[in-house]
Tab-separated table of C-alpha atoms and ligand atoms in Angstrom:
chain	number	residue	atom	x	y	z
R	1	MET	CA	29.873	-47.476	-25.705
R	2	LYS	CA	30.038	-44.682	-23.083
R	3	THR	CA	27.600	-41.779	-23.165
R	4	TYR	CA	28.905	-38.418	-21.993
R	5	LEU	CA	26.752	-35.464	-21.055
R	6	VAL	CA	28.863	-32.399	-21.783
R	7	THR	CA	27.244	-29.159	-20.658
R	8	GLY	CA	28.384	-25.861	-22.159
R	9	GLY	CA	29.784	-27.783	-25.130
R	10	SER	CA	29.133	-24.872	-27.486
R	11	GLY	CA	31.450	-22.549	-25.575
R	12	PHE	CA	35.202	-22.167	-25.841
R	13	ILE	CA	36.631	-25.061	-23.797
R	14	GLY	CA	33.564	-27.282	-24.160
R	15	SER	CA	33.667	-27.200	-27.965
R	16	ASN	CA	37.396	-27.952	-28.019
R	17	PHE	CA	36.723	-30.845	-25.620
R	18	VAL	CA	33.851	-32.300	-27.680
R	19	ARG	CA	35.966	-32.210	-30.862
R	20	GLN	CA	38.977	-33.757	-29.116
R	21	MET	CA	36.818	-36.494	-27.522
R	22	LEU	CA	35.272	-37.471	-30.857
R	23	GLN	CA	38.757	-37.629	-32.404
R	24	ASN	CA	40.204	-39.776	-29.611
R	25	ASP	CA	37.334	-42.092	-28.766
R	26	THR	CA	35.508	-43.681	-31.693
R	27	ASN	CA	33.210	-45.545	-29.344
R	28	CYS	CA	31.517	-42.708	-27.468
R	29	HIS	CA	28.288	-40.765	-27.648
R	30	ILE	CA	28.307	-37.122	-26.582
R	31	VAL	CA	25.192	-35.187	-25.645
R	32	ASN	CA	25.868	-31.451	-25.515
R	33	LEU	CA	23.425	-29.431	-23.370
R	34	ASP	CA	23.934	-25.739	-23.990
R	35	LYS	CA	21.761	-22.674	-23.433
R	36	LEU	CA	23.567	-20.787	-26.217
R	37	THR	CA	24.134	-17.625	-24.224
R	38	TYR	CA	26.159	-14.849	-25.887
R	39	ALA	CA	29.223	-17.085	-25.285
R	40	GLY	CA	27.746	-20.245	-26.797
R	41	ASN	CA	28.127	-20.492	-30.542
R	42	PRO	CA	26.879	-23.328	-32.792
R	43	ALA	CA	29.607	-22.325	-35.276
R	44	ASN	CA	32.163	-23.724	-32.806
R	45	LEU	CA	31.052	-27.272	-33.649
R	46	VAL	CA	29.739	-26.918	-37.180
R	47	ASP	CA	32.310	-29.445	-38.450
R	48	ILE	CA	31.010	-32.259	-36.230
R	49	GLU	CA	27.310	-31.460	-35.904
R	50	MET	CA	26.346	-34.238	-38.352
R	51	ASP	CA	28.485	-36.844	-36.569
R	52	GLU	CA	26.119	-39.607	-35.448
R	53	ARG	CA	28.013	-39.896	-32.145
R	54	TYR	CA	26.985	-36.320	-31.290
R	55	SER	CA	23.621	-34.910	-30.122
R	56	PHE	CA	22.806	-31.318	-29.274
R	57	VAL	CA	20.132	-30.186	-26.810
R	58	HIS	CA	19.365	-26.483	-26.608
R	59	GLY	CA	18.530	-25.890	-22.956
R	60	ASP	CA	19.443	-24.537	-19.557
R	61	ILE	CA	21.255	-26.581	-16.884
R	62	CYS	CA	18.986	-24.830	-14.342
R	63	ASP	CA	15.906	-26.353	-16.004
R	64	THR	CA	15.121	-29.525	-14.049
R	65	ASP	CA	12.708	-30.867	-16.677
R	66	VAL	CA	15.216	-30.545	-19.518
R	67	VAL	CA	18.003	-32.079	-17.461
R	68	ARG	CA	15.856	-35.006	-16.247
R	69	GLN	CA	14.621	-35.635	-19.792
R	70	ILE	CA	18.220	-35.958	-21.009
R	71	PHE	CA	19.095	-38.394	-18.228
R	72	HIS	CA	15.939	-40.378	-18.944
R	73	GLN	CA	16.493	-40.526	-22.705
R	74	HIS	CA	20.286	-40.834	-23.033
R	75	LYS	CA	21.306	-42.384	-19.691
R	76	PRO	CA	24.706	-40.667	-19.613
R	77	GLN	CA	27.349	-42.370	-17.481
R	78	ILE	CA	29.788	-39.462	-17.396
R	79	ILE	CA	28.785	-35.852	-16.760
R	80	ILE	CA	31.256	-33.059	-17.514
R	81	ASN	CA	29.952	-29.694	-16.430
R	82	PHE	CA	31.600	-26.903	-18.411
R	83	ALA	CA	28.431	-24.763	-18.529
R	84	ALA	CA	28.923	-21.506	-16.671
R	85	GLU	CA	28.833	-17.776	-16.867
R	86	THR	CA	32.561	-17.165	-17.123
R	87	HIS	CA	33.550	-13.548	-17.585
R	88	VAL	CA	34.740	-11.798	-14.398
R	89	ASP	CA	33.985	-8.331	-15.775
R	90	ARG	CA	30.376	-9.256	-16.556
R	91	SER	CA	29.997	-10.784	-13.077
R	92	ILE	CA	30.910	-7.424	-11.559
R	93	GLY	CA	28.213	-5.619	-13.576
R	94	SER	CA	25.450	-8.227	-13.210
R	95	PRO	CA	26.100	-11.198	-10.922
R	96	ASP	CA	22.562	-12.719	-11.110
R	97	ASP	CA	23.171	-15.184	-13.939
R	98	PHE	CA	26.440	-16.270	-12.340
R	99	ILE	CA	24.676	-17.325	-9.160
R	100	LYS	CA	21.925	-19.062	-11.139
R	101	THR	CA	24.090	-21.037	-13.548
R	102	ASP	CA	27.303	-21.525	-11.583
R	103	VAL	CA	25.567	-22.584	-8.351
R	104	PHE	CA	21.933	-23.537	-8.981
R	105	GLY	CA	22.743	-25.104	-12.366
R	106	VAL	CA	25.356	-27.334	-10.707
R	107	PHE	CA	22.738	-28.307	-8.104
R	108	THR	CA	20.253	-29.325	-10.825
R	109	LEU	CA	22.848	-31.519	-12.539
R	110	LEU	CA	23.951	-33.072	-9.243
R	111	GLU	CA	20.354	-33.885	-8.291
R	112	ALA	CA	19.676	-35.599	-11.629
R	113	SER	CA	22.978	-37.499	-11.341
R	114	LYS	CA	21.971	-38.670	-7.868
R	115	GLU	CA	18.505	-39.685	-9.005
R	116	PHE	CA	19.499	-41.552	-12.181
R	117	GLY	CA	22.980	-42.748	-11.117
R	118	VAL	CA	26.234	-41.972	-12.957
R	119	ASP	CA	29.792	-43.345	-13.071
R	120	LEU	CA	31.369	-39.913	-12.778
R	121	PHE	CA	30.393	-36.272	-12.278
R	122	LEU	CA	33.265	-34.008	-13.286
R	123	GLN	CA	32.841	-30.411	-12.160
R	124	ILE	CA	35.017	-27.989	-14.131
R	125	SER	CA	36.086	-25.396	-11.596
R	126	THR	CA	38.783	-22.736	-11.802
R	127	ASP	CA	41.992	-21.549	-10.127
R	128	GLU	CA	40.149	-18.295	-9.364
R	129	VAL	CA	38.353	-19.986	-6.429
R	130	TYR	CA	41.593	-19.766	-4.407
R	131	GLY	CA	41.884	-16.013	-4.866
R	132	SER	CA	45.116	-14.117	-5.288
R	133	ILE	CA	48.496	-15.254	-3.964
R	134	ALA	CA	51.522	-12.939	-3.686
R	135	GLU	CA	54.148	-15.694	-3.463
R	136	GLY	CA	54.150	-19.475	-3.783
R	137	SER	CA	51.361	-21.580	-5.288
R	138	PHE	CA	48.033	-22.996	-4.160
R	139	CYS	CA	47.620	-26.710	-3.457
R	140	GLU	CA	44.254	-28.450	-3.675
R	141	GLY	CA	43.773	-28.500	0.112
R	142	ASP	CA	44.298	-24.773	0.568
R	143	PRO	CA	41.367	-22.640	1.699
R	144	LEU	CA	39.264	-20.939	-0.955
R	145	LEU	CA	39.136	-17.146	-0.906
R	146	PRO	CA	37.327	-16.087	-4.088
R	147	SER	CA	37.044	-12.354	-4.599
R	148	SER	CA	34.755	-11.748	-7.595
R	149	PRO	CA	31.108	-12.771	-8.041
R	150	TYR	CA	32.380	-15.106	-10.799
R	151	SER	CA	34.934	-16.887	-8.641
R	152	ALA	CA	32.610	-16.927	-5.617
R	153	SER	CA	29.825	-18.571	-7.615
R	154	LYS	CA	32.303	-21.083	-9.074
R	155	ALA	CA	33.511	-21.841	-5.544
R	156	GLY	CA	29.871	-22.474	-4.584
R	157	GLY	CA	29.438	-24.985	-7.428
R	158	ASP	CA	32.819	-26.562	-6.654
R	159	ARG	CA	32.016	-27.166	-2.966
R	160	LEU	CA	28.417	-28.189	-3.672
R	161	ALA	CA	29.728	-30.931	-5.985
R	162	TYR	CA	32.110	-32.059	-3.235
R	163	SER	CA	29.259	-32.144	-0.714
R	164	TYR	CA	27.373	-34.603	-2.958
R	165	TYR	CA	30.432	-36.876	-2.857
R	166	VAL	CA	30.628	-36.773	0.927
R	167	THR	CA	26.908	-36.768	1.706
R	168	TYR	CA	25.415	-38.956	-1.037
R	169	ASN	CA	28.465	-40.891	-2.225
R	170	LEU	CA	28.025	-39.427	-5.727
R	171	PRO	CA	31.197	-40.159	-7.765
R	172	VAL	CA	32.474	-36.589	-8.070
R	173	ILE	CA	35.839	-35.208	-9.210
R	174	ILE	CA	36.646	-31.493	-9.405
R	175	THR	CA	39.241	-29.810	-11.623
R	176	ARG	CA	40.596	-26.305	-11.081
R	177	ALA	CA	42.283	-25.036	-14.228
R	178	SER	CA	44.223	-21.865	-14.882
R	179	ASN	CA	43.583	-19.310	-17.660
R	180	ASN	CA	42.908	-20.996	-20.987
R	181	TYR	CA	43.685	-19.668	-24.452
R	182	GLY	CA	43.318	-21.067	-27.950
R	183	PRO	CA	40.853	-21.301	-30.858
R	184	PHE	CA	37.132	-20.468	-30.470
R	185	GLN	CA	37.490	-18.234	-27.376
R	186	TYR	CA	34.854	-15.501	-27.257
R	187	PRO	CA	36.817	-12.319	-27.998
R	188	GLU	CA	36.294	-10.685	-24.611
R	189	LYS	CA	39.089	-12.521	-22.754
R	190	LEU	CA	42.613	-11.145	-22.742
R	191	ILE	CA	44.298	-13.114	-25.531
R	192	SER	CA	41.331	-13.465	-27.912
R	193	LEU	CA	40.394	-9.787	-27.412
R	194	PHE	CA	43.895	-8.440	-27.859
R	195	VAL	CA	44.721	-10.568	-30.896
R	196	THR	CA	41.501	-9.622	-32.695
R	197	ASN	CA	41.753	-5.944	-31.692
R	198	ALA	CA	45.340	-5.840	-32.943
R	199	LEU	CA	44.296	-7.468	-36.222
R	200	GLU	CA	41.761	-4.628	-36.600
R	201	ASP	CA	44.290	-1.951	-35.514
R	202	ARG	CA	42.186	-1.109	-32.478
R	203	ASP	CA	43.525	-0.157	-29.042
R	204	LEU	CA	44.359	-2.933	-26.577
R	205	PRO	CA	42.820	-1.944	-23.201
R	206	VAL	CA	45.278	-3.089	-20.513
R	207	TYR	CA	43.964	-2.941	-16.929
R	208	GLY	CA	45.957	-0.921	-14.365
R	209	ASP	CA	49.713	-1.246	-14.872
R	210	GLY	CA	49.405	-4.603	-16.666
R	211	LYS	CA	51.419	-6.404	-14.004
R	212	ASN	CA	48.731	-8.915	-13.014
R	213	VAL	CA	50.045	-12.456	-13.327
R	214	ARG	CA	48.095	-15.438	-14.636
R	215	ASP	CA	49.161	-18.991	-15.405
R	216	TRP	CA	48.315	-19.782	-19.047
R	217	LEU	CA	47.065	-23.174	-20.208
R	218	TYR	CA	46.568	-24.064	-23.871
R	219	VAL	CA	43.000	-25.274	-24.336
R	220	SER	CA	43.946	-28.596	-25.916
R	221	ASP	CA	46.158	-29.310	-22.891
R	222	HIS	CA	43.194	-28.571	-20.627
R	223	CYS	CA	41.045	-30.961	-22.675
R	224	SER	CA	43.681	-33.693	-22.524
R	225	ALA	CA	43.881	-33.199	-18.742
R	226	VAL	CA	40.104	-33.602	-18.414
R	227	HIS	CA	40.277	-36.780	-20.505
R	228	PHE	CA	43.180	-38.065	-18.401
R	229	ILE	CA	41.323	-37.337	-15.155
R	230	ILE	CA	38.196	-39.143	-16.392
R	231	GLU	CA	40.383	-42.219	-16.957
R	232	ASN	CA	42.733	-41.939	-13.967
R	233	GLY	CA	41.342	-39.523	-11.385
R	234	LYS	CA	40.343	-40.645	-7.922
R	235	LEU	CA	36.767	-40.022	-6.808
R	236	GLY	CA	36.283	-37.224	-4.291
R	237	GLU	CA	39.540	-35.535	-5.302
R	238	VAL	CA	40.309	-32.058	-6.594
R	239	TYR	CA	42.981	-31.629	-9.291
R	240	ASN	CA	44.727	-28.395	-10.151
R	241	VAL	CA	45.410	-28.110	-13.902
R	242	GLY	CA	47.978	-25.514	-14.912
R	243	GLY	CA	50.089	-24.760	-17.939
R	244	GLY	CA	53.213	-23.772	-15.998
R	245	ASN	CA	53.357	-20.387	-17.750
R	246	GLU	CA	53.043	-17.533	-15.271
R	247	LEU	CA	53.179	-14.272	-17.166
R	248	GLN	CA	52.223	-10.650	-16.664
R	249	ASN	CA	49.403	-9.356	-18.855
R	250	ILE	CA	51.657	-6.660	-20.265
R	251	HIS	CA	54.243	-9.249	-21.316
R	252	ILE	CA	51.609	-11.161	-23.311
R	253	THR	CA	50.332	-7.916	-24.813
R	254	HIS	CA	53.790	-7.077	-26.185
R	255	GLN	CA	54.257	-10.636	-27.426
R	256	ILE	CA	50.979	-10.455	-29.410
R	257	LEU	CA	51.866	-7.096	-30.934
R	258	GLU	CA	55.356	-8.262	-31.879
R	259	GLN	CA	54.111	-11.406	-33.580
R	260	LEU	CA	51.550	-9.410	-35.561
R	261	GLY	CA	54.086	-6.705	-36.423
R	262	LYS	CA	51.913	-4.023	-34.793
R	263	SER	CA	53.009	-0.939	-32.893
R	264	ALA	CA	53.093	-0.767	-29.073
R	265	ASP	CA	51.171	2.503	-29.539
R	266	LEU	CA	48.035	0.350	-29.660
R	267	ILE	CA	48.426	-0.301	-25.905
R	268	LYS	CA	46.001	1.775	-23.860
R	269	PHE	CA	46.169	1.549	-20.065
R	270	VAL	CA	42.647	1.743	-18.616
R	271	GLU	CA	41.223	1.973	-15.101
R	272	ASP	CA	41.870	-1.257	-13.222
R	273	ARG	CA	39.163	-3.900	-12.809
R	274	LYS	CA	37.403	-3.615	-9.410
R	275	GLY	CA	38.921	-6.101	-6.945
R	276	HIS	CA	41.458	-7.235	-9.566
R	277	ASP	CA	43.385	-10.255	-8.229
R	278	LEU	CA	47.109	-9.660	-8.647
R	279	ARG	CA	48.397	-13.165	-9.141
R	280	TYR	CA	47.052	-16.700	-9.563
R	281	SER	CA	49.375	-19.638	-9.164
R	282	LEU	CA	48.737	-23.376	-8.978
R	283	ASP	CA	50.819	-26.210	-7.602
R	284	CYS	CA	49.996	-29.016	-10.055
R	285	SER	CA	52.268	-31.695	-8.607
R	286	LYS	CA	49.296	-33.896	-7.628
R	287	LEU	CA	48.156	-34.243	-11.256
R	288	ASN	CA	51.714	-34.373	-12.590
R	289	GLN	CA	52.505	-37.274	-10.235
R	290	LEU	CA	49.395	-39.073	-11.449
R	291	GLY	CA	50.921	-38.881	-14.942
R	292	TRP	CA	49.617	-35.815	-16.788
R	293	MET	CA	51.770	-32.944	-18.061
R	294	PRO	CA	50.916	-30.147	-20.511
R	295	GLU	CA	52.374	-30.774	-23.982
R	296	HIS	CA	52.504	-27.256	-25.393
R	297	SER	CA	55.024	-24.517	-24.741
R	298	PHE	CA	53.468	-21.074	-24.317
R	299	ASP	CA	55.404	-19.479	-27.182
R	300	GLU	CA	54.429	-22.150	-29.710
R	301	ALA	CA	50.806	-22.374	-28.611
R	302	LEU	CA	50.392	-18.587	-28.537
R	303	ALA	CA	51.813	-18.418	-32.066
R	304	GLU	CA	49.352	-21.124	-33.192
R	305	THR	CA	46.496	-19.285	-31.483
R	306	ILE	CA	47.353	-15.978	-33.134
R	307	HIS	CA	47.592	-17.761	-36.463
R	308	TRP	CA	44.142	-19.316	-35.886
R	309	TYR	CA	42.513	-15.893	-35.299
R	310	GLN	CA	44.312	-14.528	-38.363
R	311	SER	CA	42.890	-17.361	-40.472
R	312	ASN	CA	39.399	-17.367	-38.965
R	313	GLU	CA	38.149	-13.814	-39.191
R	314	ALA	CA	34.884	-15.272	-40.527
R	315	TRP	CA	34.382	-16.800	-37.073
R	316	TRP	CA	35.138	-13.764	-34.882
R	317	ALA	CA	34.141	-10.766	-37.044
R	318	PRO	CA	30.365	-11.468	-36.764
R	319	ILE	CA	30.727	-11.843	-32.979
R	320	LYS	CA	32.513	-8.521	-32.675
R	321	SER	CA	29.827	-6.741	-34.644
R	322	GLY	CA	26.963	-7.934	-32.407
R	323	GLU	CA	26.257	-7.942	-28.653
R	324	PHE	CA	29.975	-7.704	-28.002
R	325	LYS	CA	30.206	-4.175	-29.397
R	326	GLU	CA	27.707	-2.688	-26.936
R	327	TYR	CA	29.321	-4.538	-24.034
R	328	TYR	CA	32.772	-3.335	-25.039
R	329	LYS	CA	31.790	0.315	-25.391
R	330	SER	CA	30.017	0.461	-22.058
R	331	HIS	CA	32.598	-1.596	-20.213
R	332	TYR	CA	35.792	0.111	-21.320
R	333	ASN	CA	34.132	3.457	-21.901
R	334	MET	CA	36.021	3.391	-25.211
R	335	ALA	CA	34.823	3.987	-28.727
R	336	TYR	CA	34.785	0.781	-30.692
R	337	GLU	CA	34.368	1.783	-34.306
R	338	GLY	CA	36.888	4.448	-35.119
R	339	GLU	CA	34.587	6.949	-33.385
W	401	LIG	N1	38.276	-19.942	-19.881
W	401	LIG	C1	39.113	-20.152	-18.872
W	401	LIG	O1	40.217	-19.603	-18.835
W	401	LIG	C2	38.736	-21.101	-17.758
W	401	LIG	C3	39.701	-21.469	-16.824
W	401	LIG	C4	39.358	-22.372	-15.809
W	401	LIG	C5	38.072	-22.884	-15.760
W	401	LIG	N2	37.140	-22.497	-16.661
W	401	LIG	C6	35.804	-23.071	-16.572
W	401	LIG	O2	35.616	-23.865	-17.740
W	401	LIG	C7	34.242	-23.846	-18.131
W	401	LIG	C8	34.128	-23.413	-19.584
W	401	LIG	O3	34.715	-22.112	-19.725
W	401	LIG	P1	34.721	-21.392	-21.151
W	401	LIG	O4	35.817	-20.414	-21.129
W	401	LIG	O5	34.655	-22.393	-22.223
W	401	LIG	O6	33.332	-20.619	-21.087
W	401	LIG	P2	32.483	-19.925	-22.226
W	401	LIG	O7	31.912	-18.705	-21.607
W	401	LIG	O8	33.241	-19.816	-23.487
W	401	LIG	O9	31.313	-20.989	-22.498
W	401	LIG	C9	30.321	-21.272	-21.555
W	401	LIG	C10	29.263	-22.117	-22.255
W	401	LIG	O10	28.254	-22.451	-21.286
W	401	LIG	C11	26.977	-22.205	-21.870
W	401	LIG	N3	26.040	-21.860	-20.782
W	401	LIG	C12	26.074	-20.759	-19.978
W	401	LIG	N4	25.053	-20.799	-19.111
W	401	LIG	C13	24.373	-21.960	-19.349
W	401	LIG	C14	23.247	-22.580	-18.770
W	401	LIG	N5	22.565	-22.004	-17.768
W	401	LIG	N6	22.833	-23.779	-19.258
W	401	LIG	C15	23.488	-24.363	-20.298
W	401	LIG	N7	24.568	-23.823	-20.884
W	401	LIG	C16	25.005	-22.635	-20.417
W	401	LIG	C17	27.202	-21.044	-22.826
W	401	LIG	O11	26.175	-20.968	-23.802
W	401	LIG	C18	28.550	-21.404	-23.408
W	401	LIG	O12	28.430	-22.282	-24.501
W	401	LIG	C19	33.549	-22.903	-17.146
W	401	LIG	O13	32.944	-23.690	-16.150
W	401	LIG	C20	34.668	-22.067	-16.564
W	401	LIG	O14	34.369	-21.627	-15.270
W	401	LIG	C21	37.443	-21.622	-17.667
């Protein structure tokens, strides 16, 4: 039996990964270390919390004592670090926690992995570390030019993990994925925010002219890529993970409104994000040649995602009535409750 330490397993991608892992591998034990920040939600894993192959530890990846205690007690062989502060907009307002978790937290996990020994340390990085690209696509060897405190701190964690491979021979692999969407995404990111706002007949705040391009990756495809890389990835390597769906934000906005039968009048163009990267694009041929391809088309997976938010208001409505509401009002300078 393999023991996995999954950090940030109560967040969006982490919770999808934990569920998928337990479905695919009957002979595993997963320890989920999560601080339960505003983005971490025990409700994301309520269906599996009694599974005897699953353990939850409420704690901070920056806390050396907690991390060492987990390594001592559970002796995980595979570490998958999803834990991070992840929202670019929040990183612009208050970068502190991004530096702590996305750099120092990675350091704490790497140190414990070095001390106790592991078979694999998988650092979940992001396409945002490359920065914006006007034409063409980034390959894994291209220089990093992050432009937000979020992407800069992720680049720090990404390169720190690599340095432990080179310097200490720690078995590290790094993945850089594009924008994810799907069930259980905190409703502050483009698709989860716009779908839930549209369901509530609220305005959809589109930055600038809406022409920013992102590559969209369905979360279950991201999880299957992580699983594939654990099995087949080469130590010391970086793998880009993309969905092959480059789309403008405004295109997705219209697609959401059309599927929900809502008026385009809900679109509200707002002042652009500071330092807003125009386009992200990944060359994923390295991972594709190794044998992994995404399985979902954007249109089908977006339709499934919209359907999930329609059917799971009980999951997102409490979130949108709490901390989120204050953040939203101050960030977009927009009334939230029909004010
Ligand atoms: N969402 C995307 O589009 C995307 C794309 C590429 C890469 N990534 C990366 O994937 C990972 C997961 O992203 P997500 O969208 O699921 O994030 P998320 O914000 O939904 O979840 C992050 C989780 O980490 C936990 N966490 C935060 N700080 C912590 C700390 N100090 N100690 C322990 N737990 C902590 C939170 O409680 C939460 O459960 C991140 O590393 C992110 O950079 C995300």
